[in-house]
Coordinates of C-alpha atoms in Angstrom, one line a residue:
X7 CA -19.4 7.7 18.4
X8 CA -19.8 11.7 18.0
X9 CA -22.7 12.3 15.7
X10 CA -20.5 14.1 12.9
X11 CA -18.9 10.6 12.4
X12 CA -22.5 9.5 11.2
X13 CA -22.7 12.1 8.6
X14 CA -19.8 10.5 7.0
X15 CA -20.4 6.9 7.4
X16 CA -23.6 7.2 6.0
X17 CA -25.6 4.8 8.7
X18 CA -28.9 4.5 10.6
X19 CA -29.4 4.8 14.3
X20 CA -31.8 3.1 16.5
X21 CA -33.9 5.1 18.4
X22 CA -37.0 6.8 19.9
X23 CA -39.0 4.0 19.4
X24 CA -38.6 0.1 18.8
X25 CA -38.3 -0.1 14.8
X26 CA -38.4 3.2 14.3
X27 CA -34.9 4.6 12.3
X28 CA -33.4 7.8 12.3
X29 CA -31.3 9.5 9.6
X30 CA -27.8 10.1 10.7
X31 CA -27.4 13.3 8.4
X32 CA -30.5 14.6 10.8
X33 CA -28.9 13.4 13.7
X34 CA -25.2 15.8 12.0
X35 CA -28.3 18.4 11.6
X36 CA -29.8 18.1 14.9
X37 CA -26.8 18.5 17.3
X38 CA -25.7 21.4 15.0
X39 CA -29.0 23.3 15.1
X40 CA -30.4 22.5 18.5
X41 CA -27.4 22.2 21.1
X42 CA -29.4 22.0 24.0
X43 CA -30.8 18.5 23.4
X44 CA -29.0 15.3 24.3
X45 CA -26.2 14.1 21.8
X46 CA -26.7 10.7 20.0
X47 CA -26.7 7.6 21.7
X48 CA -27.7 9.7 25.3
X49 CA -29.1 6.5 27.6
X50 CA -33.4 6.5 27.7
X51 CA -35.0 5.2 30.0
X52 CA -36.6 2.0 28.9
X53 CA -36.0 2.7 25.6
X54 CA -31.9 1.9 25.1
X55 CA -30.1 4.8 22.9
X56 CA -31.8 7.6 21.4
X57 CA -31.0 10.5 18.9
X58 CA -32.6 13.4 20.9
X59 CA -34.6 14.5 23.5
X60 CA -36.4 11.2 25.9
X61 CA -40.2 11.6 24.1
X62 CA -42.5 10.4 26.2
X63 CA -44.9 8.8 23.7
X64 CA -45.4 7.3 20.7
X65 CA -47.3 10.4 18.8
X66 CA -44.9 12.7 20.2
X67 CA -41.6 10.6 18.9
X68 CA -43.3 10.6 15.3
X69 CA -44.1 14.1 15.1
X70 CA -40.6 14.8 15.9
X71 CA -39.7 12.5 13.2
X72 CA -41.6 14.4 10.5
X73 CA -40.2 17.2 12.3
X74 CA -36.6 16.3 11.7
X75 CA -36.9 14.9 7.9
X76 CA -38.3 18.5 7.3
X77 CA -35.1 19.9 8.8
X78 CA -33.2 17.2 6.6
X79 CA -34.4 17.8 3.3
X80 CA -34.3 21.7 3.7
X81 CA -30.6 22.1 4.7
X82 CA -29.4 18.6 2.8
X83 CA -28.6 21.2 -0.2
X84 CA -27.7 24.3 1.7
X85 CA -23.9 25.5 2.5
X86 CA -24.1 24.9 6.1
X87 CA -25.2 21.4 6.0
X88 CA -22.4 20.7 3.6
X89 CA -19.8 22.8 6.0
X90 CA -21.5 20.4 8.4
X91 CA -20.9 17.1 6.7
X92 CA -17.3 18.1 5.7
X93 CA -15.9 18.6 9.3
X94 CA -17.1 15.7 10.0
X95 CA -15.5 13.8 7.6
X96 CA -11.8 15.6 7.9
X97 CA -11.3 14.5 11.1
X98 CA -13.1 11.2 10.9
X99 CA -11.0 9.0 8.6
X100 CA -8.4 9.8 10.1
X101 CA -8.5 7.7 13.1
X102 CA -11.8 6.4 13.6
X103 CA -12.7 2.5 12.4
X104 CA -15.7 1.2 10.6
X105 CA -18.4 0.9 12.3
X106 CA -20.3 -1.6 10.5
X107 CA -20.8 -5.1 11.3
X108 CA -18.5 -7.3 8.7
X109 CA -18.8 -10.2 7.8
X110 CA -15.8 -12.6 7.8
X111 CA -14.6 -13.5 4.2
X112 CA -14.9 -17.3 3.5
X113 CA -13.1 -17.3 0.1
X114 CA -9.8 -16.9 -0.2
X115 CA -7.7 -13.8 -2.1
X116 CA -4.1 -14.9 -1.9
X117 CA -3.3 -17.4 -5.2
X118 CA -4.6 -14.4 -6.8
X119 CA -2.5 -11.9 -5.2
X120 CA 0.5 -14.5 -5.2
X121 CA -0.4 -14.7 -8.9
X122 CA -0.6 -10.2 -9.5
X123 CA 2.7 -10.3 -7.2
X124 CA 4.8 -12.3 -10.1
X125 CA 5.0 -9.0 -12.0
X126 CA 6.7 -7.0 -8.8
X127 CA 8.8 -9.5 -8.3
X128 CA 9.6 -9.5 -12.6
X129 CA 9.9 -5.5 -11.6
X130 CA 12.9 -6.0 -8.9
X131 CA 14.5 -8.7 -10.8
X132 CA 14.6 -6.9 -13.8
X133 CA 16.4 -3.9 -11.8
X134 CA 18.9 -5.8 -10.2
X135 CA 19.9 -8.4 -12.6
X136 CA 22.2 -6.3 -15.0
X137 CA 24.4 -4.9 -12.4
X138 CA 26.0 -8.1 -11.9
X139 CA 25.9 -8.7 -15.6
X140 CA 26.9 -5.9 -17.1
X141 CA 30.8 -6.1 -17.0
X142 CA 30.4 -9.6 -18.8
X143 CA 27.6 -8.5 -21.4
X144 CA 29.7 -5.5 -21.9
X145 CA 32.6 -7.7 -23.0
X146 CA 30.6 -10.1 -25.0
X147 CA 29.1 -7.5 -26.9
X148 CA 32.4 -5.4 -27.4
X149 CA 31.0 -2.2 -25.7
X150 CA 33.5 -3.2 -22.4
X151 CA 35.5 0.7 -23.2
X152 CA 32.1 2.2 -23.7
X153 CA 30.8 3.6 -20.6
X154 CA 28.6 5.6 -22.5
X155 CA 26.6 2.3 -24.6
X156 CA 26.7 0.7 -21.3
X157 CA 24.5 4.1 -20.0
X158 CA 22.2 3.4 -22.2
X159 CA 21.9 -0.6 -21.5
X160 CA 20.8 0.4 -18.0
X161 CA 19.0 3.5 -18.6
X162 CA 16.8 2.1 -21.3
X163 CA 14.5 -0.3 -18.4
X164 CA 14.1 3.2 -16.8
X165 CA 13.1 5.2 -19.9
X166 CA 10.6 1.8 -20.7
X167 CA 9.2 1.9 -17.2
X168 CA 8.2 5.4 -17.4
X169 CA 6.5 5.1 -20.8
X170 CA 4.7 1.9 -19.3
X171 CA 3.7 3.3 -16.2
X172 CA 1.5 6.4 -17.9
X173 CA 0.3 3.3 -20.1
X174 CA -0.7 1.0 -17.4
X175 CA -3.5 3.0 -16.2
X176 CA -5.2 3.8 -19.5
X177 CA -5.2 0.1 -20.1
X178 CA -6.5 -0.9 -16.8
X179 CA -9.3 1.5 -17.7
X180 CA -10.2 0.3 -21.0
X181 CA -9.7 -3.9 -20.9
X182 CA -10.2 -4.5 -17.0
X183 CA -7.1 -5.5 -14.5
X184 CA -6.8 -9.0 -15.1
X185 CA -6.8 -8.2 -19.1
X186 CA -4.0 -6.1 -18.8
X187 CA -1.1 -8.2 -16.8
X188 CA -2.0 -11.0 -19.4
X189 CA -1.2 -7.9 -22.6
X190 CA 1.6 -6.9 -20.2
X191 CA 3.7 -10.2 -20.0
X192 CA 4.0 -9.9 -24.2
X193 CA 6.7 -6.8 -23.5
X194 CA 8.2 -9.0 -20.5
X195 CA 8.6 -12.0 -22.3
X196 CA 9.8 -10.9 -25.7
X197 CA 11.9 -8.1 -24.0
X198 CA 13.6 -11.2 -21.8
X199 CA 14.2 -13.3 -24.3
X200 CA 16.1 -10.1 -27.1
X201 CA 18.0 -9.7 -23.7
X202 CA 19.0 -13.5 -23.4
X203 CA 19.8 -13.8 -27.0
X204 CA 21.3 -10.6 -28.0
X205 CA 24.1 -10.7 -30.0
X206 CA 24.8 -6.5 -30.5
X207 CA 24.0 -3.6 -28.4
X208 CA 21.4 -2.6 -30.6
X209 CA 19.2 -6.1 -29.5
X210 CA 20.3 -5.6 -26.0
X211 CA 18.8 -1.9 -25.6
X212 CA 15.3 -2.9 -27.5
X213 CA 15.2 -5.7 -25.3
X214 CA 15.7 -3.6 -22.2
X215 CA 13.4 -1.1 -23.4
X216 CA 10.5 -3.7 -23.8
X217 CA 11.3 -5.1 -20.7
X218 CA 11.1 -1.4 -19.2
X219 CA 7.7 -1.4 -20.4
X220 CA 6.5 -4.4 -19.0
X221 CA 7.6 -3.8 -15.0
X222 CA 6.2 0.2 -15.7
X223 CA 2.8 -1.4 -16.3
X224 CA 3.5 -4.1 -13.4
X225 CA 4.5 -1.0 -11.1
X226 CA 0.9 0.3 -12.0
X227 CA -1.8 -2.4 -12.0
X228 CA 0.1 -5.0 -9.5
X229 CA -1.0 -2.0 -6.5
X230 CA -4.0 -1.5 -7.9
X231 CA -5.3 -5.0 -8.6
X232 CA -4.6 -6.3 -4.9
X233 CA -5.9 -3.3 -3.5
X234 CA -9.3 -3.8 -5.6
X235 CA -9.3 -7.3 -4.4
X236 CA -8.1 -7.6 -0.4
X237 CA -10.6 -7.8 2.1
X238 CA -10.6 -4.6 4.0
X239 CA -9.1 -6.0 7.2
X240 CA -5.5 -7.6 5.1
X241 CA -5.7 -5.0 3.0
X242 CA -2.6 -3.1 4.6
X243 CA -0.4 -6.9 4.7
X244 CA -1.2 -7.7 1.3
X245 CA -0.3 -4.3 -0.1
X246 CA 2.9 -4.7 1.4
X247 CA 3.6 -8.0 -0.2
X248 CA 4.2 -5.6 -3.5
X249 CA 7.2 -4.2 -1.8
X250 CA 8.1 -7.4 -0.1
X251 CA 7.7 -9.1 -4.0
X252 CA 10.3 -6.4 -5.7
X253 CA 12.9 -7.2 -2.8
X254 CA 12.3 -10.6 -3.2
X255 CA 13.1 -10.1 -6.8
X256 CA 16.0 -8.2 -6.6
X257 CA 17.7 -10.5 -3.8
X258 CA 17.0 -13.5 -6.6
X259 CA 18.5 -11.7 -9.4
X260 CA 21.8 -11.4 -7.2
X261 CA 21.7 -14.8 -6.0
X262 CA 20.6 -15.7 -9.8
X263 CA 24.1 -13.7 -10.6
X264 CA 26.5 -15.5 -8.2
X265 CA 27.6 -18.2 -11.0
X266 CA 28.8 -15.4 -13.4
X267 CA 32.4 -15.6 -11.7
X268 CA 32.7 -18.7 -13.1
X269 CA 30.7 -18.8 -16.2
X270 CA 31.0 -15.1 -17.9
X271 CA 28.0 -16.6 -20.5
X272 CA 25.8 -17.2 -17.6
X273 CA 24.7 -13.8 -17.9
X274 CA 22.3 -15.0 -21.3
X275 CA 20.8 -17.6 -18.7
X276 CA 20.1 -15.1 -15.9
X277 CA 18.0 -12.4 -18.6
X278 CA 16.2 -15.9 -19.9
X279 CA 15.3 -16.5 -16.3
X280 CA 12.9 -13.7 -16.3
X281 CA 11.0 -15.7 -19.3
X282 CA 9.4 -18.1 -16.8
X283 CA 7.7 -15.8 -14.5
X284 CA 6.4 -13.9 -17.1
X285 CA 4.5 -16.8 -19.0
X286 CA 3.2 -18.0 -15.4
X287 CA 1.8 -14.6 -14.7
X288 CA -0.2 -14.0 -17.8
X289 CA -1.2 -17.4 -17.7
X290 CA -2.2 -17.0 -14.1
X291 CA -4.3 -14.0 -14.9
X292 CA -6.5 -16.1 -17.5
X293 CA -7.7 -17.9 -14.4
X294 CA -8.2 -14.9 -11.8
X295 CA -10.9 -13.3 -10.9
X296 CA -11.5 -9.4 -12.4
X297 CA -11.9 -6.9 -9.8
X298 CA -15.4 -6.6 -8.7
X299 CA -14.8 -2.8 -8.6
X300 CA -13.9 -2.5 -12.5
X301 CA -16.6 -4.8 -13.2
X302 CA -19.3 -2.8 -11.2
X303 CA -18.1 0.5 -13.0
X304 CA -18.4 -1.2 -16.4
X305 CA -22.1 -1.6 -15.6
X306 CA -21.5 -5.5 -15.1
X307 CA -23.3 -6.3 -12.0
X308 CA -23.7 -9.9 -12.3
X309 CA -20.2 -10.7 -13.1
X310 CA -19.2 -8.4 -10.3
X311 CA -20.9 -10.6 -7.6
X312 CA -19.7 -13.5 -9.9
X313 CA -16.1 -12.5 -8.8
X314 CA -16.8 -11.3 -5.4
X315 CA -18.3 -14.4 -4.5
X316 CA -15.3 -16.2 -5.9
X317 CA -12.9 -13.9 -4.0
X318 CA -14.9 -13.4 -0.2
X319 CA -17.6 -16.1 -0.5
X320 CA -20.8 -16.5 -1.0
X321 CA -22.1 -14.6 2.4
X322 CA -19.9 -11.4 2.1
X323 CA -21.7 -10.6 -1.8
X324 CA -24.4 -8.4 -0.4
X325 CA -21.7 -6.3 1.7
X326 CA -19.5 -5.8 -0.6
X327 CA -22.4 -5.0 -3.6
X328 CA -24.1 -2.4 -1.6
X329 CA -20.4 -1.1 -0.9
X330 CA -20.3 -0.3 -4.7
X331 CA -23.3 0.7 -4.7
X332 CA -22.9 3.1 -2.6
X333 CA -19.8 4.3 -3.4
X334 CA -19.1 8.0 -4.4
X335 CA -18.4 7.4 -7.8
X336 CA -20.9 5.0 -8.9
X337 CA -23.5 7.4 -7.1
X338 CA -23.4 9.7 -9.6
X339 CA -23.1 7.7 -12.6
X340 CA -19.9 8.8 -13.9
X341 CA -17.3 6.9 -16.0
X342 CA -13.7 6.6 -16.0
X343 CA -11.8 10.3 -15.7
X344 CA -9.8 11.4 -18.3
X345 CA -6.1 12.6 -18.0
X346 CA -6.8 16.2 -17.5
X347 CA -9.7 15.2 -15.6
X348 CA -6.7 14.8 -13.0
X349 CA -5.6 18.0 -12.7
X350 CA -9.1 19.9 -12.1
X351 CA -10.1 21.5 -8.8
X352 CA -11.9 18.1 -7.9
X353 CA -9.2 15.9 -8.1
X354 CA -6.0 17.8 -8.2
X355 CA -5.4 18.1 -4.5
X356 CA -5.5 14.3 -4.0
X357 CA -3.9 13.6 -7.2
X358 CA -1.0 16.0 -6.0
X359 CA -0.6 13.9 -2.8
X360 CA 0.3 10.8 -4.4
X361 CA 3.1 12.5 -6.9
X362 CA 4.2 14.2 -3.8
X363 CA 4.5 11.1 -1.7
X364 CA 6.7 9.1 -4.5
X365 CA 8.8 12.0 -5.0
X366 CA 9.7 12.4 -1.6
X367 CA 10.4 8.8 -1.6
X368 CA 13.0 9.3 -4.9
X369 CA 14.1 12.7 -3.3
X370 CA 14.8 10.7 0.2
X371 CA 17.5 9.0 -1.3
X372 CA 17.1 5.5 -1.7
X373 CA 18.6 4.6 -5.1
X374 CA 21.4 7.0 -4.2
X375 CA 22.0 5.0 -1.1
X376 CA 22.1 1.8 -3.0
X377 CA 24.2 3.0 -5.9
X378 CA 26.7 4.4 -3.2
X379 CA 26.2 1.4 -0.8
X380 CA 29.4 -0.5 -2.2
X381 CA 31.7 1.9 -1.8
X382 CA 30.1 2.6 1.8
X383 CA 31.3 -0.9 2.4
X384 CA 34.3 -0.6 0.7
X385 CA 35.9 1.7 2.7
X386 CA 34.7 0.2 6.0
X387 CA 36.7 -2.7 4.9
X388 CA 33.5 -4.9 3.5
X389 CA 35.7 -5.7 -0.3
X390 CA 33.2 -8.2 -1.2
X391 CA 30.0 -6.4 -3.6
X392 CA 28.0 -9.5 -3.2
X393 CA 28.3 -9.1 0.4
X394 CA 27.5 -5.6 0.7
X395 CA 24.3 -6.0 -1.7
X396 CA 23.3 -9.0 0.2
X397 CA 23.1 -6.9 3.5
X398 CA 21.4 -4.1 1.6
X399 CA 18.9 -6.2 0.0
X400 CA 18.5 -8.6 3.5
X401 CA 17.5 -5.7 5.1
X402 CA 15.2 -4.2 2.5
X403 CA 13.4 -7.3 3.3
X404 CA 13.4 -8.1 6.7
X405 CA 12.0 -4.6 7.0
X406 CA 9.5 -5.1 4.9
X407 CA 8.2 -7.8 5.9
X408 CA 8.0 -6.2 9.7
X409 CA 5.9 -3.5 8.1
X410 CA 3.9 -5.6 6.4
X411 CA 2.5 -7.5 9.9
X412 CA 2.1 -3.6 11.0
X413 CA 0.1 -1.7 8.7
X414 CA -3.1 -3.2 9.4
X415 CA -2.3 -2.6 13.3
X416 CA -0.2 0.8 13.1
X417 CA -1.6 2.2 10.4
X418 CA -0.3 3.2 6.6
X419 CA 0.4 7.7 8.0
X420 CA 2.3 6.5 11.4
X421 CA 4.4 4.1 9.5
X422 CA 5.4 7.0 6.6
X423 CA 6.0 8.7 9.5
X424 CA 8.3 6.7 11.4
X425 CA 9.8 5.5 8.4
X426 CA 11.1 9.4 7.4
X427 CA 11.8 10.4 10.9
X428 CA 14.1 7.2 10.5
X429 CA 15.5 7.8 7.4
X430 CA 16.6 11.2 8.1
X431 CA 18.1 10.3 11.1
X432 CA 20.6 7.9 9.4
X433 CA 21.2 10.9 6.6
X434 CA 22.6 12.8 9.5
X435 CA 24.6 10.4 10.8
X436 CA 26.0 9.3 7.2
X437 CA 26.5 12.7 6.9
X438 CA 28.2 13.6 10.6
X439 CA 30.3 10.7 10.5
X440 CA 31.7 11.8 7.0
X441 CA 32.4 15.4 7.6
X442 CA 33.6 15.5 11.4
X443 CA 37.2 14.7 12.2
X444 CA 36.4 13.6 15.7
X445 CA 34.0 10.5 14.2
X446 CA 37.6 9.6 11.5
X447 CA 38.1 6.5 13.6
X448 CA 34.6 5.4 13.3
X449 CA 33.9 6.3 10.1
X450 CA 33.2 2.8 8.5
X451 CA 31.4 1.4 11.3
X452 CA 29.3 4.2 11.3
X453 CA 28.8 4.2 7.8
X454 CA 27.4 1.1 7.5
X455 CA 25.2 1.3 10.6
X456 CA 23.7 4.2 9.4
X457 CA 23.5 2.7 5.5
X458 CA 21.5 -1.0 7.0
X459 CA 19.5 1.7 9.6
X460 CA 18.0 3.8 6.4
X461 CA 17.2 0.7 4.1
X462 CA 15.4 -0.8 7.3
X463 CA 13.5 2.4 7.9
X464 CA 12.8 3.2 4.2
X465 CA 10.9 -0.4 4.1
X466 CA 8.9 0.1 7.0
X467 CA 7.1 2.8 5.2
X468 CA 8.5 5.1 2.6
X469 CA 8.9 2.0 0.3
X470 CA 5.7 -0.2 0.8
X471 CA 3.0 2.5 1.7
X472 CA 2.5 5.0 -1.1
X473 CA 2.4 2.3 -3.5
X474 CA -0.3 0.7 -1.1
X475 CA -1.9 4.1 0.1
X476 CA -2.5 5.8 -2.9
X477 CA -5.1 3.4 -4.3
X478 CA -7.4 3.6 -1.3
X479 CA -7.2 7.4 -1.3
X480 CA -8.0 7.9 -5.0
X481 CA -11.8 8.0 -6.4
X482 CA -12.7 4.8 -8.4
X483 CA -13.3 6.6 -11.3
X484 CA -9.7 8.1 -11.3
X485 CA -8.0 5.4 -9.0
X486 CA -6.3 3.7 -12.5
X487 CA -4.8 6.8 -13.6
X488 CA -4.2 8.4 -10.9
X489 CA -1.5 5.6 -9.8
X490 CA 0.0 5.7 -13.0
X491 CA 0.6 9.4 -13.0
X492 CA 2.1 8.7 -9.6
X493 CA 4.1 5.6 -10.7
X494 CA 5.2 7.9 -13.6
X495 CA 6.7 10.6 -11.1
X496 CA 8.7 7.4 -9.1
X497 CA 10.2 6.7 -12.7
X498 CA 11.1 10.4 -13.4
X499 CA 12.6 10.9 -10.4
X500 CA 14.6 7.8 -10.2
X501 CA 16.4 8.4 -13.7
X502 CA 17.0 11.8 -12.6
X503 CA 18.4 10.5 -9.6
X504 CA 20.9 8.1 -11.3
X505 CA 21.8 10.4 -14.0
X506 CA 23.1 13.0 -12.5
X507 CA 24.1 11.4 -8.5
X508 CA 27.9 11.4 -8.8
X509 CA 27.9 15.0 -10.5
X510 CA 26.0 16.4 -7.5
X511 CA 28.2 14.0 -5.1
X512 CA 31.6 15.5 -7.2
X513 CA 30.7 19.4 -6.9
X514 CA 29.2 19.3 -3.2
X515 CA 30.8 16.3 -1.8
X516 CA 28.8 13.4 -0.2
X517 CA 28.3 14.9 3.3
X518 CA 26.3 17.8 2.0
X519 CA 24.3 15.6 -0.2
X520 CA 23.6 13.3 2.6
X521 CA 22.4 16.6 4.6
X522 CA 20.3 17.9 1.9
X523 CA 18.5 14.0 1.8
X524 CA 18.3 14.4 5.4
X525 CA 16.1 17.8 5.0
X526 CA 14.2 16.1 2.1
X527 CA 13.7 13.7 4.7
X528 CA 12.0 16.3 7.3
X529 CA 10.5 18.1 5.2
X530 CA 8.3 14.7 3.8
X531 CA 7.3 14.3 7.9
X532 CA 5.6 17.8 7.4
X533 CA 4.1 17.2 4.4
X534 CA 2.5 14.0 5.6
X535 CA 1.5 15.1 9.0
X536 CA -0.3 18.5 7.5
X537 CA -2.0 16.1 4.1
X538 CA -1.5 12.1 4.4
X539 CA -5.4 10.5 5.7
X540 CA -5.3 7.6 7.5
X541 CA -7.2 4.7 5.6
X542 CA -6.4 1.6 7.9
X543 CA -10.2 -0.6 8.6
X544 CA -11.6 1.3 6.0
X545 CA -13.2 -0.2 2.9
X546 CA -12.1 1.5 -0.1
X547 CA -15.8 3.0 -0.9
X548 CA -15.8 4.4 3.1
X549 CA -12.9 6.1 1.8
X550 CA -14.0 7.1 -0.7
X551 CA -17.2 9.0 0.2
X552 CA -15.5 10.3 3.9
X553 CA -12.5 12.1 1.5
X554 CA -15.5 13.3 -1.1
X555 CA -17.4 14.7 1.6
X556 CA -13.9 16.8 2.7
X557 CA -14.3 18.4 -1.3
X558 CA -17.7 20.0 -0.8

């Protein structure tokens, strides 16, 4: 290991002498200032590994100590030790793996997560379950010749999500994680029920619009909670069981839809269904443990190790404590950032990363592929919606779950990687095979290889990683907020997107859309490649202090 990567992971070497311990930042000082000595960990005789020069005795190695903390404390505040220290993190996280010796958890994490995963799978549900219900609503509540009322039914979740994604964060901050999905399930469950019982338009949007609320908050603090509370070496896999949760969710409100045929008044049972997830999800939380990082930063160290012990066992509470401890915000004794906070020179550029990565994801055209899928399908002969959604939404989850056994292995930048190089590929052929005569007798085939080819490679990455990413990359004092603001752009862009799709589509035609998501879709591999960190093995405070050392 180079001796730059010690500067950022903060560690001790052995060397010179038996017992004797060296200061990595001196070791980052001494190969800068004197090249000509050996590099760290250069083989000694008889004496294993050694940070400089072989000193042939014992007065000599300790004079050269005192030597080398006098270099240390007189360039630790100087600009070139902190050039120093900051090439050596850039490069660093990026692809090296923690060093440290880890313990191996003995608690377990996953009721909890199963329990902070109820509210993404409240968030797919509650997206998918009125597009099988809304003809038969629509008719029940006499709006079936009002497209524009109808607008509105589906819209208002949207609008609600946005508003409850900004809110999510704020709330994290102020009454802890576990606090806030139990507050959050109050919108879900009273928004379900107006839905289930509505008996005018008026009920139907109010309880659409609570509802919207309660999976913008989910969309927030479900990330953000697991993140806070996986071990570092599952961190990736559970992540992705978010994404894998809101597929999940969706696929059950169309299989949750399938009676409607037959009952048009089974649409009041499928919005009810939504009640029973919510109550078991705020009534799970009552019994979960609070992340130990929100604790620590509220000053509350005994209930921190309280709930790490609960969470990793009993042996992993002095790791993870002096992680916190250690960690760049809680250094400093700071508290929570504000809003603006967000946009100044310290934060913005990492802020900027995480509205950049879900816009790319909107801009990529995923909802516009999903709204267009049926009529894909329909024209390569495929007349049955169910069918057609139930090959979108298999393979939404299939690929998933594949990326979900990956991101611990591949890591979270090659995956966003693949998963655009993927994407745009299948916009090209979407768009080829709709604009050149030669491909006319292979146009449905086509299409729908190319429409199951983008879903699969949007859920390897562009679906489950920013939404797992963006929590390890943000500073603890910002992390809540910062993933709201994010989760705030996904919403933005996604009502954009389905406002105004078949506008676009009717001025420009669907082959030139399909070619401009196809740019979006290159454009997003550049962006990554040039910003994206990646965060695999690392503990969220090694992140933490390697990306703080990059801002100074």
């Amino acid at each position: 290991m180079p001796a730059a990567t010690l500067a950022v992971h903060g560690g001790i070497i052995t060397g010179l002498t038996r017992g004797t311990r060296v200061s990595s930042r001196f070791c980052a000082s001494w190969k800068t200032d004197f090249p000509g000595v050996a590099k760290c960990g250069s083989p000694m005789p008889d004496r294993g590994h050694c940070c400089g020069p072989h000193l042939g005795s014992l007065p000599k190695a300790m004079e050269m100590m005192r030597f080398g903390r006098g270099v240390e404390s007189s360039t630790r505040s100087t600009p070139k030790f902190r050039r120093i220290r900051a090439q050596s993190s850039e490069g660093d996280i990026e692809d090296a793996s923690s060093h440290k010796i880890q313990t191996k958890s003995s608690g377990t994490v996953l009721p909890y997560v199963g329990i902070a995963c109820l509210g993404a799978i409240l968030f797919g549900y509650h997206l998918g379950v009125v597009n099988g219900a809304l003809e038969y609503l629509s008719k029940d509540l006499g709006i079936a010749e009002n497209t524009n009322l109808q607008g509105w039914i589906v819209s208002a979740l949207l609008a609600g999500a946005t508003v409850g994604s900004f809110t999510g964060g704020s709330l994290a901050d102020k009454f802890g994680r576990t606090k806030t999905f139990q507050l959050d399930s109050i919108p879900l469950i009273i928004g379900s029920f107006l839905c289930a019982t509505a008996q005018d338009v008026r009920t139907m949007i109010i309880g659409r619009l609570l509802a919207g609320i309660g999976i913008g908050v989910s969309s927030a603090i479900v990330p953000l909670y697991i993140s806070e509370i996986s071990p570092t070496e599952i961190r990736g896999a559970l992540g992705s069981v978010n994404q894998l949760s809101i597929c999940i969710g969706i696929l059950g409100a169309l299989v949750a839809g399938l009676p409607l045929a037959g009952n048009p008044l089974w649409w009041r049972t499928i919005f009810g269904i939504a009640i029973v997830p919510s109550v078991l999800m705020g009534l799970g939380m009552v019994f979960s443990p609070e992340s130990p990082r929100w604790l620590f930063q509220q000053g509350k160290t005994s209930q921190a190790e309280s709930a790490v012990k609960s969470l990793y066992g009993a042996q992993k509470v002095d790791e993870v404590m002096n992680d916190l401890r250690t960690g760049g915000g809680q250094s400093s004794g700071e508290h929570d950032a504000g809003w603006l906070e967000l946009f100044s020179k310290r934060y913005w550029k990492i802020v900027s990363i995480g509205a950049a990565l879900f816009l790319f994801q909107q801009l990529a055209g995923i909802n516009a592929v999903v709204y267009y899928s049926t009529s894909v399908f329909r024209n390569a002969g495929i007349t049955s919606d169910v069918a057609a959604s139930a090959l979108v939404g298999a393979s939404n989850v299939f690929g998933t779950a594949v990326a979900s056994s990956l991101m611990d292995k591949q890591g979270r930048k090659s995956l966003l990687t693949i998963s655009f190089v993927g994407m745009g590929a299948s916009m090209l052929l979407l768009s080829l095979s709709s604009s050149w005569s030669v491909l006319a007798p292979y146009t449905g085939t086509l299409a729908v290889f190319g429409t199951v080819i983008y879903v699969l490679s949007f859920s390897l990455g562009a679906g489950p990683v920013p939404a797992l990413l963006l929590p390890e990359i943000f500073a603890s004092r910002i992390r809540a907020k910062a993933v709201a603001l994010s989760l705030g752009m996904h919403w933005v862009s996604n009502f954009v997107i389905g406002l105004y799709f078949l506008s676009v589509v009717n001025r420009f035609g669907i082959s030139r859309v399909y070619l401009g998501f196809a740019s979006v879709c290159l454009l997003a591999v550049l962006y990554i490649a040039r910003n994206v960190v990646e965060t695999k093995g690392r503990s969220l405070e090694e992140i933490e202090r390697a990306l703080s050392a990059t801002a100074l």
